[in-house]
Amino acid sequence: MTTVTRTVSFAVKGKRKCDREQEKPQGRVPRISKLMALAIRYDQMLNDGVVQSQTELAELLHVSQPRMTQIMNLLHLSPDVQEEILHLSPVWDGRDLITERDLRTTSCEHEWVAQTLIWQQLQCSAALLSS
């Protein structure tokens, strides 16, 4: 019988444990921010002629035409509100505090000042829910 003796070393691949402890979780981008960015991108695709209509875009993305309209209606928000949506702080727990459904009535409002007031009320109520 032959006995083989060999030295084996166990190396830690990737980051060391002390490096992992220093990293802080970053949370995730709120869904409404993603939808706002998508609406801007889809609008650019329509303007550039990549797709001919929202219906074609909906078919391409495998969503219903009414859902596509809901997403594109975010473009009816004032530029200030759109910018604030794009720069919302990360979500740490599982639930978004402001949803697309919350903004549907806001996007139907024609006055940008009124939209801004509704947006501020949504932010205040979301802040109360989070605390």
PDB file of N, CA, C and O in Angstrom, residues 36-52 57 72 75:
ATOM      1  N   MET A  36     -39.907  55.677 -14.250  1.00  0.00           N
ATOM      2  CA  MET A  36     -39.729  57.021 -14.804  1.00  0.00           C
ATOM      3  C   MET A  36     -38.596  57.018 -15.825  1.00  0.00           C
ATOM      4  O   MET A  36     -38.726  57.597 -16.918  1.00  0.00           O
ATOM      5  N   ALA A  37     -37.508  56.367 -15.508  1.00  0.00           N
ATOM      6  CA  ALA A  37     -36.381  56.273 -16.443  1.00  0.00           C
ATOM      7  C   ALA A  37     -36.790  55.513 -17.709  1.00  0.00           C
ATOM      8  O   ALA A  37     -36.416  55.901 -18.827  1.00  0.00           O
ATOM      9  N   LEU A  38     -37.569  54.458 -17.536  1.00  0.00           N
ATOM     10  CA  LEU A  38     -38.044  53.703 -18.696  1.00  0.00           C
ATOM     11  C   LEU A  38     -38.964  54.547 -19.569  1.00  0.00           C
ATOM     12  O   LEU A  38     -38.880  54.496 -20.800  1.00  0.00           O
ATOM     13  N   ALA A  39     -39.844  55.309 -18.954  1.00  0.00           N
ATOM     14  CA  ALA A  39     -40.750  56.169 -19.722  1.00  0.00           C
ATOM     15  C   ALA A  39     -39.964  57.169 -20.558  1.00  0.00           C
ATOM     16  O   ALA A  39     -40.281  57.397 -21.740  1.00  0.00           O
ATOM     17  N   ILE A  40     -38.925  57.738 -19.983  1.00  0.00           N
ATOM     18  CA  ILE A  40     -38.085  58.686 -20.729  1.00  0.00           C
ATOM     19  C   ILE A  40     -37.389  57.973 -21.881  1.00  0.00           C
ATOM     20  O   ILE A  40     -37.339  58.478 -23.007  1.00  0.00           O
ATOM     21  N   ARG A  41     -36.883  56.789 -21.619  1.00  0.00           N
ATOM     22  CA  ARG A  41     -36.196  56.014 -22.669  1.00  0.00           C
ATOM     23  C   ARG A  41     -37.170  55.620 -23.777  1.00  0.00           C
ATOM     24  O   ARG A  41     -36.848  55.714 -24.960  1.00  0.00           O
ATOM     25  N   TYR A  42     -38.359  55.174 -23.416  1.00  0.00           N
ATOM     26  CA  TYR A  42     -39.353  54.773 -24.421  1.00  0.00           C
ATOM     27  C   TYR A  42     -39.790  55.959 -25.263  1.00  0.00           C
ATOM     28  O   TYR A  42     -40.012  55.834 -26.470  1.00  0.00           O
ATOM     29  N   ASP A  43     -39.922  57.119 -24.626  1.00  0.00           N
ATOM     30  CA  ASP A  43     -40.284  58.324 -25.371  1.00  0.00           C
ATOM     31  C   ASP A  43     -39.196  58.675 -26.390  1.00  0.00           C
ATOM     32  O   ASP A  43     -39.496  59.066 -27.514  1.00  0.00           O
ATOM     33  N   GLN A  44     -37.953  58.505 -25.984  1.00  0.00           N
ATOM     34  CA  GLN A  44     -36.846  58.755 -26.904  1.00  0.00           C
ATOM     35  C   GLN A  44     -36.877  57.771 -28.076  1.00  0.00           C
ATOM     36  O   GLN A  44     -36.625  58.147 -29.217  1.00  0.00           O
ATOM     37  N   MET A  45     -37.222  56.525 -27.799  1.00  0.00           N
ATOM     38  CA  MET A  45     -37.339  55.527 -28.869  1.00  0.00           C
ATOM     39  C   MET A  45     -38.439  55.903 -29.858  1.00  0.00           C
ATOM     40  O   MET A  45     -38.278  55.744 -31.070  1.00  0.00           O
ATOM     41  N   LEU A  46     -39.549  56.414 -29.338  1.00  0.00           N
ATOM     42  CA  LEU A  46     -40.641  56.855 -30.207  1.00  0.00           C
ATOM     43  C   LEU A  46     -40.218  58.056 -31.050  1.00  0.00           C
ATOM     44  O   LEU A  46     -40.493  58.119 -32.250  1.00  0.00           O
ATOM     45  N   ASN A  47     -39.535  59.007 -30.426  1.00  0.00           N
ATOM     46  CA  ASN A  47     -39.089  60.199 -31.141  1.00  0.00           C
ATOM     47  C   ASN A  47     -38.044  59.889 -32.203  1.00  0.00           C
ATOM     48  O   ASN A  47     -38.005  60.529 -33.255  1.00  0.00           O
ATOM     49  N   ASP A  48     -37.170  58.913 -31.929  1.00  0.00           N
ATOM     50  CA  ASP A  48     -36.125  58.544 -32.877  1.00  0.00           C
ATOM     51  C   ASP A  48     -36.637  57.641 -33.996  1.00  0.00           C
ATOM     52  O   ASP A  48     -35.906  57.370 -34.949  1.00  0.00           O
ATOM     53  N   GLY A  49     -37.856  57.163 -33.874  1.00  0.00           N
ATOM     54  CA  GLY A  49     -38.419  56.298 -34.908  1.00  0.00           C
ATOM     55  C   GLY A  49     -38.015  54.837 -34.788  1.00  0.00           C
ATOM     56  O   GLY A  49     -38.207  54.061 -35.722  1.00  0.00           O
ATOM     57  N   VAL A  50     -37.458  54.453 -33.651  1.00  0.00           N
ATOM     58  CA  VAL A  50     -37.092  53.049 -33.436  1.00  0.00           C
ATOM     59  C   VAL A  50     -38.356  52.195 -33.428  1.00  0.00           C
ATOM     60  O   VAL A  50     -38.373  51.099 -33.986  1.00  0.00           O
ATOM     61  N   VAL A  51     -39.397  52.695 -32.810  1.00  0.00           N
ATOM     62  CA  VAL A  51     -40.725  52.067 -32.852  1.00  0.00           C
ATOM     63  C   VAL A  51     -41.714  53.108 -33.360  1.00  0.00           C
ATOM     64  O   VAL A  51     -41.510  54.313 -33.201  1.00  0.00           O
ATOM     65  N   GLN A  52     -42.783  52.638 -33.961  1.00  0.00           N
ATOM     66  CA  GLN A  52     -43.734  53.553 -34.591  1.00  0.00           C
ATOM     67  C   GLN A  52     -44.830  54.036 -33.648  1.00  0.00           C
ATOM     68  O   GLN A  52     -45.368  55.121 -33.833  1.00  0.00           O
ATOM     69  N   LEU A  57     -44.520  49.305 -29.191  1.00  0.00           N
ATOM     70  CA  LEU A  57     -43.603  49.260 -28.052  1.00  0.00           C
ATOM     71  C   LEU A  57     -44.100  48.274 -26.996  1.00  0.00           C
ATOM     72  O   LEU A  57     -43.318  47.484 -26.455  1.00  0.00           O
ATOM     73  N   MET A  72     -46.170  55.521 -19.702  1.00  0.00           N
ATOM     74  CA  MET A  72     -45.886  56.726 -20.483  1.00  0.00           C
ATOM     75  C   MET A  72     -46.567  57.964 -19.902  1.00  0.00           C
ATOM     76  O   MET A  72     -46.109  59.084 -20.129  1.00  0.00           O
ATOM     77  N   LEU A  75     -44.733  60.790 -18.048  1.00  0.00           N
ATOM     78  CA  LEU A  75     -44.129  61.917 -18.763  1.00  0.00           C
ATOM     79  C   LEU A  75     -44.987  63.181 -18.672  1.00  0.00           C
ATOM     80  O   LEU A  75     -44.517  64.263 -19.000  1.00  0.00           O
TER      81      LEU A  75
END
